[in-house]
Coordinates of C-alpha atoms in Angstrom, one line a residue:
Chain A
X710 CA -20.6 -28.7 2.9
X711 CA -21.9 -25.1 3.1
X712 CA -19.8 -22.4 5.0
X713 CA -22.8 -20.1 5.5
X714 CA -22.6 -18.9 9.1
X715 CA -24.0 -15.6 10.8
X716 CA -22.2 -12.7 12.3
X717 CA -22.7 -13.9 15.8
X718 CA -21.8 -17.4 14.9
X719 CA -18.5 -16.1 13.3
X720 CA -18.2 -13.7 16.4
X721 CA -18.8 -16.4 19.0
X722 CA -15.5 -18.6 17.4
X723 CA -13.2 -16.0 18.5
X724 CA -12.1 -16.4 22.4
X725 CA -11.1 -13.9 24.9
X726 CA -7.3 -13.0 24.3
X727 CA -7.1 -13.9 20.8
X728 CA -5.3 -12.0 17.8
X729 CA -8.1 -10.7 15.5
X730 CA -7.1 -9.2 12.2
X731 CA -9.6 -6.7 10.5
X732 CA -9.7 -6.3 6.7
X733 CA -10.6 -3.0 4.8
X734 CA -8.9 0.4 3.8
X735 CA -10.9 3.0 4.8
X736 CA -13.7 1.5 4.0
X737 CA -14.9 -2.6 3.3
X738 CA -14.8 -3.8 7.0
X739 CA -16.5 -6.2 8.1
X740 CA -18.8 -4.1 10.5
X741 CA -21.8 -6.5 10.9
X742 CA -19.4 -9.1 12.7
X743 CA -17.1 -6.5 14.4
X744 CA -20.7 -5.4 16.1
X745 CA -21.7 -9.0 16.7
X746 CA -17.8 -9.5 18.6
X747 CA -18.6 -6.0 20.4
X748 CA -22.0 -7.3 21.7
X749 CA -20.5 -10.6 23.2
X750 CA -18.0 -8.5 25.3
X751 CA -15.2 -10.8 24.6
X752 CA -12.3 -9.1 26.0
X753 CA -8.2 -8.6 25.9
X754 CA -8.3 -9.0 22.0
X755 CA -5.4 -7.7 20.3
X756 CA -6.5 -6.5 16.9
X757 CA -4.5 -5.6 14.0
X758 CA -5.6 -3.6 11.3
X759 CA -6.9 -2.3 9.2
X760 CA -4.1 -1.5 7.5
X761 CA -5.9 2.3 6.9
X762 CA -9.1 3.0 8.7
X763 CA -10.9 2.9 12.2
X764 CA -12.8 -0.1 12.1
X765 CA -11.6 -1.3 15.7
X766 CA -12.9 1.7 17.1
X767 CA -16.1 0.6 17.8
X768 CA -14.1 -2.9 19.6
X769 CA -12.1 0.0 21.1
X770 CA -15.1 1.8 22.9
X771 CA -16.6 -1.1 24.3
X772 CA -14.0 -2.3 25.7
X773 CA -13.0 -5.5 23.9
X774 CA -8.9 -4.8 23.0
X775 CA -5.8 -5.0 24.6
X776 CA -3.6 -4.4 22.6
X777 CA -3.7 -2.6 18.8
X778 CA -1.9 -2.9 15.6
X779 CA -2.9 -0.4 13.3
X780 CA -1.0 2.1 11.5
X781 CA -3.9 4.9 10.8
X782 CA -6.8 5.2 13.2
X783 CA -9.2 7.6 11.8
X784 CA -11.7 8.4 8.9
X785 CA -9.7 10.3 6.1
X786 CA -11.7 14.0 5.9
X787 CA -14.2 13.5 8.2
X788 CA -13.0 12.5 11.7
X789 CA -9.1 12.7 11.6
X790 CA -8.1 10.5 15.1
X791 CA -10.8 8.1 16.3
X792 CA -11.6 9.3 19.6
X793 CA -12.6 6.2 21.7
X794 CA -8.8 5.1 20.7
X795 CA -7.2 8.3 21.5
X796 CA -8.9 8.8 24.4
X797 CA -8.0 4.5 25.8
X798 CA -4.6 5.2 24.3
X799 CA -3.9 8.3 26.7
X800 CA -5.8 6.6 29.4
X801 CA -3.0 3.8 29.3
X802 CA -5.8 1.7 28.7
X803 CA -4.7 0.5 25.3
X804 CA -1.2 -0.8 24.2
X805 CA -0.2 0.0 20.9
X806 CA 2.1 -2.4 18.6
X807 CA 3.6 0.7 16.9
X808 CA 4.0 0.3 13.3
X809 CA 3.6 2.1 9.5
X810 CA 1.5 0.2 6.8
X811 CA 4.4 -1.2 5.0
X812 CA 6.1 -2.5 8.2
X813 CA 2.4 -4.2 9.6
X814 CA 2.4 -5.9 5.8
X815 CA 6.0 -7.1 6.4
X816 CA 4.9 -8.6 10.0
X817 CA 1.8 -10.7 8.3
X818 CA 3.9 -11.6 5.4
X819 CA 6.1 -13.5 7.9
X820 CA 3.4 -15.2 9.6
X821 CA 1.9 -16.5 6.3
X822 CA 5.7 -17.7 5.4
X823 CA 5.8 -19.3 8.9
X824 CA 9.1 -17.1 9.5
X825 CA 10.0 -15.7 12.9
X826 CA 10.6 -12.5 11.1
X827 CA 11.3 -10.5 8.1
X828 CA 13.6 -7.2 7.8
X829 CA 12.7 -4.6 6.2
X830 CA 14.0 -0.9 4.9
X831 CA 11.7 1.7 7.0
X832 CA 11.5 2.6 10.7
X833 CA 15.3 3.3 10.9
X834 CA 15.9 6.7 12.2
X835 CA 12.5 7.1 13.5
X836 CA 11.2 6.5 16.9
X837 CA 9.0 3.5 15.8
X838 CA 11.6 0.9 17.6
X839 CA 11.7 2.5 20.8
X840 CA 7.9 2.8 21.1
X841 CA 7.9 -1.1 19.7
X842 CA 10.6 -2.8 21.1
X843 CA 9.5 -5.9 18.7
X844 CA 10.7 -3.7 16.1
X845 CA 15.0 -4.2 16.4
X846 CA 17.5 -2.3 14.0
X847 CA 20.2 -4.6 12.9
X848 CA 23.2 -4.4 10.2
X849 CA 22.6 -7.0 8.0
X850 CA 26.3 -8.5 8.3
X851 CA 27.1 -9.5 4.4
X852 CA 25.8 -6.0 2.6
X853 CA 26.0 -4.1 5.4
X854 CA 23.0 -2.6 5.0
X855 CA 21.1 -1.2 8.2
X856 CA 17.7 -3.0 8.3
X857 CA 14.8 -3.4 10.5
X858 CA 13.8 -6.8 12.0
X859 CA 10.1 -7.2 12.0
X860 CA 8.6 -10.0 13.9
X861 CA 5.6 -12.2 12.5
X862 CA 2.2 -11.2 13.9
X863 CA 0.1 -14.7 13.6
X864 CA -3.7 -14.1 13.5
X865 CA -6.0 -16.5 15.2
X866 CA -8.8 -14.9 12.8
X867 CA -9.1 -13.0 9.7
X868 CA -12.6 -10.9 9.6
X869 CA -13.0 -9.3 6.3
X870 CA -15.6 -8.3 3.6
X871 CA -15.8 -8.8 0.5
X872 CA -18.5 -8.3 -2.3
X873 CA -19.8 -11.8 -2.7
X874 CA -18.7 -15.3 -2.3
X875 CA -20.2 -19.0 -3.0
X876 CA -21.7 -21.2 -0.2
X877 CA -18.5 -23.3 -0.2
X878 CA -16.1 -19.9 0.9
X879 CA -14.7 -19.2 -2.4
X880 CA -14.6 -15.4 -1.7
X881 CA -14.4 -12.6 -4.9
X882 CA -14.1 -8.5 -4.5
X883 CA -15.3 -5.7 -6.6
X884 CA -12.5 -4.2 -8.3
X885 CA -9.3 -3.9 -6.9
X886 CA -10.9 -3.6 -3.2
X887 CA -9.4 -6.7 -1.9
X888 CA -6.9 -4.2 -0.4
X889 CA -4.4 -5.6 1.8
X890 CA -7.2 -8.5 2.7
X891 CA -5.2 -11.3 1.4
X892 CA -2.0 -10.4 3.6
X893 CA -4.3 -10.5 6.8
X894 CA -6.2 -13.8 5.7
X895 CA -2.4 -15.2 4.6
X896 CA -1.6 -14.5 8.3
X897 CA -4.6 -16.1 9.8
X898 CA -5.8 -19.8 11.0
X899 CA -9.1 -19.0 10.6
X900 CA -11.0 -16.7 7.5
X901 CA -14.3 -15.5 7.9
X902 CA -15.8 -13.1 5.3
X903 CA -18.7 -10.9 5.1
X904 CA -19.9 -10.2 1.8
X905 CA -22.8 -8.5 0.5
X906 CA -24.5 -11.3 -1.5
X907 CA -24.3 -14.9 -2.2
X908 CA -23.2 -16.3 -5.8
X909 CA -23.6 -19.4 -7.4
X910 CA -20.4 -21.9 -6.9
X911 CA -21.7 -22.3 -11.0
X912 CA -20.6 -18.6 -11.6
X913 CA -17.2 -19.3 -9.2
X914 CA -16.3 -22.1 -11.4
X915 CA -16.6 -19.8 -14.5
X916 CA -14.0 -17.6 -13.4
X917 CA -11.9 -18.7 -11.1
X918 CA -9.3 -15.6 -11.3
X919 CA -12.2 -13.8 -9.8
X920 CA -11.7 -15.7 -6.7
X921 CA -9.1 -14.2 -4.3
X922 CA -10.0 -16.1 -1.4
X923 CA -10.3 -20.2 -1.5
X924 CA -12.7 -22.1 0.7
X925 CA -12.4 -19.5 3.8
X926 CA -13.9 -20.4 6.8
X927 CA -17.0 -18.9 7.2
X928 CA -19.5 -16.8 4.9
X929 CA -21.6 -14.2 6.3
X930 CA -23.8 -12.8 4.4
X931 CA -24.4 -9.0 5.6
X932 CA -25.7 -6.6 2.5
X933 CA -24.6 -3.1 3.7
X934 CA -22.7 -4.6 6.6
X935 CA -19.8 -2.2 6.2
X936 CA -21.6 0.5 7.8
X937 CA -20.9 3.3 8.0
X938 CA -18.1 2.9 6.3
X939 CA -17.8 2.3 2.4
X940 CA -18.2 -0.6 0.8
X941 CA -17.3 -1.1 -3.0
X942 CA -20.2 -1.5 -5.0
X943 CA -22.7 -1.6 -2.5
X944 CA -22.7 1.7 -0.1
X945 CA -21.3 5.0 0.5
X946 CA -19.5 6.1 3.8
X947 CA -22.0 7.3 6.4
X948 CA -20.0 10.8 7.1
X949 CA -23.0 11.8 9.4
X950 CA -23.0 8.7 11.3
X951 CA -19.1 9.0 11.6
X952 CA -19.6 13.2 13.0
X953 CA -22.4 11.8 15.7
X954 CA -20.3 8.9 16.7
X955 CA -17.2 11.1 17.4
X956 CA -19.3 14.2 18.7
X957 CA -20.9 11.5 21.1
X958 CA -17.3 9.7 22.3
X959 CA -16.0 12.8 22.9
X960 CA -19.4 14.4 24.9
X961 CA -19.2 11.3 26.8
X962 CA -15.5 11.9 27.7
X963 CA -16.2 15.5 28.7
X964 CA -18.7 14.7 31.0
X965 CA -16.8 11.9 32.6
X966 CA -19.3 8.8 31.4
X967 CA -17.0 6.0 30.4
X968 CA -17.3 5.3 26.7
X969 CA -18.3 2.0 27.3
X970 CA -21.5 3.4 28.4
X971 CA -21.6 6.5 25.6
X972 CA -25.0 6.7 23.9
X973 CA -23.5 6.5 20.5
X974 CA -21.8 3.3 22.1
X975 CA -24.9 2.0 23.4
X976 CA -26.9 2.8 20.3
X977 CA -24.7 1.2 18.0
X978 CA -25.1 -2.2 19.9
X979 CA -28.4 -2.6 21.0
X980 CA -30.0 -4.1 17.9
X981 CA -29.5 -7.9 18.7
X982 CA -28.4 -8.7 14.7
X983 CA -27.5 -6.9 11.4
X984 CA -30.7 -7.1 10.5
X985 CA -32.3 -4.9 13.4
X986 CA -29.1 -2.6 12.8
X987 CA -30.5 -2.1 9.1
X988 CA -34.0 -1.6 10.7
X989 CA -32.7 1.3 12.6
X990 CA -30.9 3.2 10.6
X991 CA -34.0 3.4 8.1
X992 CA -35.0 3.0 4.7
X993 CA -34.2 6.4 3.9
X994 CA -30.9 6.9 5.1
X995 CA -29.8 3.1 3.4
X996 CA -31.3 4.3 0.3
X997 CA -29.6 7.5 -0.1
X998 CA -26.3 5.5 0.8
X999 CA -26.9 2.5 -1.7
X1000 CA -28.1 5.1 -4.1
X1001 CA -24.9 5.5 -6.1
X1002 CA -24.5 1.7 -6.4
X1003 CA -27.7 0.2 -7.5
X1004 CA -26.5 -0.8 -11.2
X1005 CA -27.9 1.0 -14.2
X1006 CA -30.2 -0.8 -16.5
X1007 CA -27.8 -3.1 -18.5
X1008 CA -25.1 -2.6 -16.2
X1009 CA -23.1 -4.7 -13.4
X1010 CA -21.6 -3.2 -10.9
X1011 CA -19.2 -5.9 -10.5
Chain B
X718 CA -0.7 37.2 -7.4
X719 CA -4.0 36.2 -9.2
X720 CA -7.1 37.5 -7.8
X721 CA -9.2 35.1 -5.2
X722 CA -6.0 32.7 -5.1
X723 CA -6.9 30.2 -2.1
X724 CA -4.1 28.7 0.1
X725 CA -4.5 25.2 -1.2
X726 CA -4.7 26.1 -4.9
X727 CA -1.9 27.6 -4.6
X728 CA 0.0 24.8 -2.5
X729 CA -1.6 22.5 -5.3
X730 CA 0.9 24.8 -7.6
X731 CA 4.0 24.7 -5.4
X732 CA 3.8 21.1 -5.0
X733 CA 3.2 20.8 -9.1
X734 CA 6.5 22.8 -9.3
X735 CA 8.6 20.0 -7.4
X736 CA 7.4 17.5 -10.0
X737 CA 9.1 16.1 -13.0
X738 CA 8.2 14.2 -16.0
X739 CA 8.4 10.8 -15.7
X740 CA 7.6 10.7 -11.8
X741 CA 5.8 8.1 -10.4
X742 CA 3.2 10.0 -7.6
X743 CA 1.3 8.1 -5.0
X744 CA -0.5 10.8 -2.5
X745 CA -1.3 9.5 0.9
X746 CA -4.6 10.3 3.1
X747 CA -5.5 13.8 3.7
X748 CA -3.8 15.4 1.4
X749 CA -6.2 16.8 -1.6
X750 CA -4.1 19.8 -2.3
X751 CA -1.1 17.7 -3.4
X752 CA -3.3 15.6 -5.5
X753 CA -4.4 18.2 -6.8
X754 CA -0.7 19.2 -7.2
X755 CA 0.1 15.7 -8.9
X756 CA -3.0 16.4 -11.7
X757 CA -1.8 19.7 -12.0
X758 CA 2.1 18.5 -12.9
X759 CA 0.7 16.0 -15.5
X760 CA -1.7 18.3 -17.4
X761 CA 1.3 20.9 -17.6
X762 CA 4.6 20.2 -17.2
X763 CA 5.2 16.7 -17.1
X764 CA 2.8 14.6 -19.4
X765 CA 4.8 11.2 -18.9
X766 CA 4.0 11.8 -14.7
X767 CA 1.8 8.9 -13.7
X768 CA -0.4 9.1 -10.8
X769 CA -1.8 6.3 -8.7
X770 CA -5.3 7.3 -7.4
X771 CA -7.7 5.6 -4.9
X772 CA -5.0 2.6 -6.0
X773 CA -5.4 3.3 -9.7
X774 CA -2.8 4.1 -11.7
X775 CA -4.5 6.9 -14.1
X776 CA -4.4 7.3 -17.8
X777 CA -4.8 10.9 -17.9
X778 CA -5.5 10.8 -21.8
X779 CA -8.2 8.3 -21.5
X780 CA -10.3 10.4 -19.0
X781 CA -12.6 13.2 -20.5
X782 CA -12.5 15.0 -16.7
X783 CA -10.0 13.1 -14.5
X784 CA -12.0 12.8 -10.8
X785 CA -11.5 15.5 -8.5
X786 CA -8.9 15.2 -5.8
X787 CA -10.7 14.6 -2.3
X788 CA -10.4 12.5 0.6
X789 CA -11.0 8.7 1.5
X790 CA -10.4 6.0 -0.3
X791 CA -13.5 5.2 -2.8
X792 CA -12.6 2.9 -5.7
X793 CA -14.5 4.6 -8.0
X794 CA -11.8 7.2 -7.9
X795 CA -9.5 5.1 -9.6
X796 CA -11.8 5.7 -12.8
X797 CA -9.5 6.0 -16.0
X798 CA -7.0 3.3 -14.0
X799 CA -4.8 1.2 -16.8
X800 CA -3.3 -0.8 -13.8
X801 CA -4.0 -1.4 -10.3
X802 CA -1.7 -1.0 -7.2
X803 CA -3.1 -4.2 -4.6
X804 CA -2.4 -2.7 -1.8
X805 CA -1.0 -6.8 -0.3
X806 CA 2.0 -6.6 -2.7
X807 CA 2.8 -2.7 -2.9
X808 CA 5.9 -2.6 -1.1
X809 CA 6.9 -5.6 -3.3
X810 CA 7.9 -3.2 -6.2
X811 CA 9.3 -0.3 -4.5
X812 CA 11.3 0.7 -7.2
X813 CA 8.3 1.4 -9.0
X814 CA 5.9 2.5 -6.0
X815 CA 6.4 6.3 -6.1
X816 CA 9.5 8.5 -6.8
X817 CA 8.0 11.6 -5.2
X818 CA 6.3 11.2 -1.8
X819 CA 4.3 14.1 0.2
X820 CA 4.5 14.0 4.4
X821 CA 2.5 14.9 6.8
X822 CA 3.0 15.6 10.5
X823 CA 0.9 17.7 13.2
X824 CA 4.8 18.5 14.6
X825 CA 7.6 19.2 12.0
X826 CA 11.2 19.5 12.7
X827 CA 13.9 21.8 12.1
X828 CA 15.6 19.4 9.7
X829 CA 12.1 18.0 7.8
X830 CA 11.3 15.0 10.6
X831 CA 8.0 14.8 11.2
X832 CA 5.5 13.3 13.9
X833 CA 2.0 11.4 13.1
X834 CA 2.4 9.5 16.4
X835 CA 1.6 11.9 19.5
X836 CA 3.5 13.1 22.4
X837 CA 4.6 11.5 25.2
X838 CA 5.7 12.3 28.6
X839 CA 7.4 10.2 31.3
X840 CA 5.9 6.9 29.7
X841 CA 2.7 8.0 28.9
X842 CA 0.6 9.4 26.0
X843 CA -0.2 13.0 26.5
X844 CA -1.9 13.1 23.0
X845 CA -1.8 10.4 20.8
X846 CA -1.9 11.5 16.8
X847 CA -3.4 9.1 14.0
X848 CA 0.0 7.0 13.6
X849 CA 2.3 6.6 11.2
X850 CA 0.3 5.7 8.3
X851 CA 2.5 5.3 5.4
X852 CA 4.7 7.8 5.8
X853 CA 7.8 6.0 8.1
X854 CA 8.6 3.6 5.1
X855 CA 7.7 5.7 2.3
X856 CA 10.3 8.6 3.2
X857 CA 12.8 5.5 2.8
X858 CA 11.4 4.3 -0.1
X859 CA 10.2 7.3 -2.3
X860 CA 13.3 9.0 -4.6
X861 CA 12.4 12.5 -3.3
X862 CA 10.1 13.7 -0.4
X863 CA 8.3 16.7 0.5
X864 CA 6.6 18.0 4.0
X865 CA 3.4 19.8 3.9
X866 CA 2.0 21.4 6.5
X867 CA -1.4 22.7 6.5
X868 CA -0.8 25.2 9.4
X869 CA 2.5 27.1 10.6
X870 CA 2.9 28.1 14.5
X871 CA 5.6 27.3 17.0
X872 CA 3.5 24.3 18.1
X873 CA 3.7 22.7 14.6
X874 CA 7.6 24.1 13.4
X875 CA 9.5 22.4 16.7
X876 CA 13.1 22.2 17.0
X877 CA 12.9 18.3 17.4
X878 CA 9.6 16.1 17.0
X879 CA 8.2 15.2 20.5
X880 CA 8.7 11.9 18.2
X881 CA 9.7 11.2 14.9
X882 CA 7.7 9.1 12.2
X883 CA 9.1 9.8 9.5
X884 CA 12.9 11.2 9.6
X885 CA 14.5 14.0 8.5
X886 CA 17.5 15.3 7.7
X887 CA 19.3 14.8 11.4
X888 CA 18.3 10.7 11.3
X889 CA 17.6 10.0 7.7
X890 CA 21.2 8.5 7.1
X891 CA 20.2 5.8 9.9
X892 CA 18.2 4.1 7.2
X893 CA 20.1 4.9 4.5
X894 CA 17.8 7.7 3.3
X895 CA 17.8 11.3 2.8
X896 CA 16.0 14.1 3.9
X897 CA 13.1 15.9 2.2
X898 CA 13.7 18.5 -0.9
X899 CA 11.1 21.0 0.4
X900 CA 8.7 21.9 2.9
X901 CA 5.9 24.2 1.8
X902 CA 3.7 25.7 4.6
X903 CA 0.9 28.5 4.9
X904 CA 3.5 31.0 5.2
X905 CA 6.1 30.1 2.9
X906 CA 8.6 27.7 1.1
X907 CA 11.4 26.0 2.9
X908 CA 14.6 23.7 1.6
X909 CA 17.5 22.2 3.7
X910 CA 20.7 23.2 2.5
X911 CA 23.9 21.7 3.3
X912 CA 25.8 21.7 5.1
X913 CA 23.5 21.6 8.3
X914 CA 20.6 20.8 6.6
X915 CA 18.5 23.2 8.2
X916 CA 15.3 24.6 6.9
X917 CA 15.8 27.4 4.9
X918 CA 13.3 30.1 3.9
X919 CA 13.1 30.4 0.2
X920 CA 10.1 31.9 -0.7
X921 CA 7.5 34.0 1.1
X922 CA 3.6 33.3 1.3
X923 CA 1.4 36.3 0.4
X924 CA 0.0 38.1 3.8
X925 CA 3.5 36.9 5.3
X926 CA 7.0 38.5 5.9
X927 CA 10.2 36.9 6.5
X928 CA 9.8 38.4 10.5
X929 CA 6.4 37.1 10.8
X930 CA 7.7 33.6 9.7
X931 CA 10.3 33.9 12.0
X932 CA 8.0 34.3 15.1
X933 CA 5.5 31.5 14.1
X934 CA 8.5 29.0 14.0
X935 CA 10.1 27.1 17.1
X936 CA 13.5 27.3 16.0
X937 CA 15.9 29.8 14.2
X938 CA 15.1 29.7 10.2
X939 CA 18.0 30.8 7.9
X940 CA 17.7 32.4 4.7
X941 CA 15.1 35.5 6.5
X942 CA 17.4 38.0 4.5
X943 CA 17.3 36.9 0.9
X944 CA 13.7 35.2 1.1
X945 CA 11.7 36.4 -2.1
X946 CA 8.0 36.0 -2.3
X947 CA 6.4 33.0 -4.0
X948 CA 6.4 33.3 -8.0
X949 CA 2.4 33.7 -8.2
X950 CA 0.9 30.6 -10.1
X951 CA 1.3 31.3 -14.3
X952 CA -1.8 31.9 -16.5
X953 CA -1.8 28.2 -17.6
X954 CA -0.9 26.8 -13.9
X955 CA -4.0 28.6 -13.2
X956 CA -5.9 27.9 -16.1
X957 CA -5.4 24.5 -16.0
X958 CA -6.3 23.7 -12.4
X959 CA -9.1 25.4 -11.7
X960 CA -10.6 24.2 -15.6
X961 CA -9.0 21.3 -15.6
X962 CA -8.0 19.8 -12.0
X963 CA -10.5 21.7 -10.1
X964 CA -13.8 22.7 -11.8
X965 CA -15.4 22.2 -8.5
X966 CA -13.6 24.8 -6.6
X967 CA -12.6 22.5 -3.6
X968 CA -9.3 24.1 -2.9
X969 CA -10.6 27.5 -3.3
X970 CA -13.2 26.5 -0.2

């Protein structure tokens, strides 16, 4: 049975109030699916991740996020702090589940293992437990070791992005670009993965060691879907787009325009689907962003 | 001092001098000069140092020219990797993760604590920062840490951080760790001597005086009378930095 579906269909499985994990690390984000979710206007979401990156920014700008667990919200070297995220936090509209990367991964691991919590060594002597009361310092009785009790953070849905998959939902990445995606997938009840391309099932059978996720719940084929963020072996980061986004959000805030109505937000969400989104970017821009990833003669990008 | 030496070039040299042969070095987000410093150390006094770049452990002997230090997480920057650090498993092998880690913050306090979280008052966020990234746990897991600042003024160097994302010497013992070995800023190089582990000026950088460093700092700094000028880069350090580590001059911009 095929597990192929559209970004819109995957996004429609996310109900208001659900906890949604977003994969990638400063790129490799499933943005076609996230844009579809933002277009639906699904609200009250708890967003987890990505561990590093600002993929959740557009969902926050669209007003769909109630709570966020993400150790870094920015685009390193381009946009230091995601502006809609910063504004929503400062306005008291976005609750934070404060963490760093290791604490987040510990919480996801506890969920994956079906445990109520796991201990961790980091976070003591900092303000993270004060800001996030779910993180509880304690002393391990037998050893006397001070530790942090990190509760499980189970996900209703994980939205990930990879290089390729077969129609049965066996997912493969380029090089080591799975990053923390396995941690998100293992913590999630359902997993949807956006990919650059489909591969034959025979290719998966030829190299099962390359399968990172086995038979996920859905596969969305969305070439260049991670735009404006980079994706390994597919597309470069569109720093120009990110800078325009940041300037547009800041301008809206300065003018008292609600962030959800900022030009950059409405423009990003106006195309009804991913094909229309790519058409809106234009062939020249896409060619420039993908140029470095076109395989040279006789070479594979895998 | 070498003519035209950039601030970030000297940052790289100073970070390099903190590194030892045999170190394993993972450098976090947005730290171009420290990444250059790790490459410089490996190409000069620490040939056994191992660098993790774009989550690849790089064998520098196997690459003609290392990927220039830059921001971001592009898997192509792991060219020359002999092994990958798989992010979801990174903290499963903490003994081999990183012996040295650089911590940044938009606030840095007198005992080396840092703040990437933001500033709160009366239960509300006045200014939200980027988030702790990986610094909270890495400050405990790495054998040694250094604090790195790209600005030196009283708003950055404060007696106490509004919030602490990575502990300094004042609170590090709560987690069984220690504070940073040094702080490197555009003004100088600082350490944290016993018994009180408060910041002490060791070296002043070009264009600064001890008095000016004190004026730009929001707490009393020790060592003002004994501080010396930063030892300039050696000819070899500068040659390797400019010809091999940073041939494109990114650190000179």
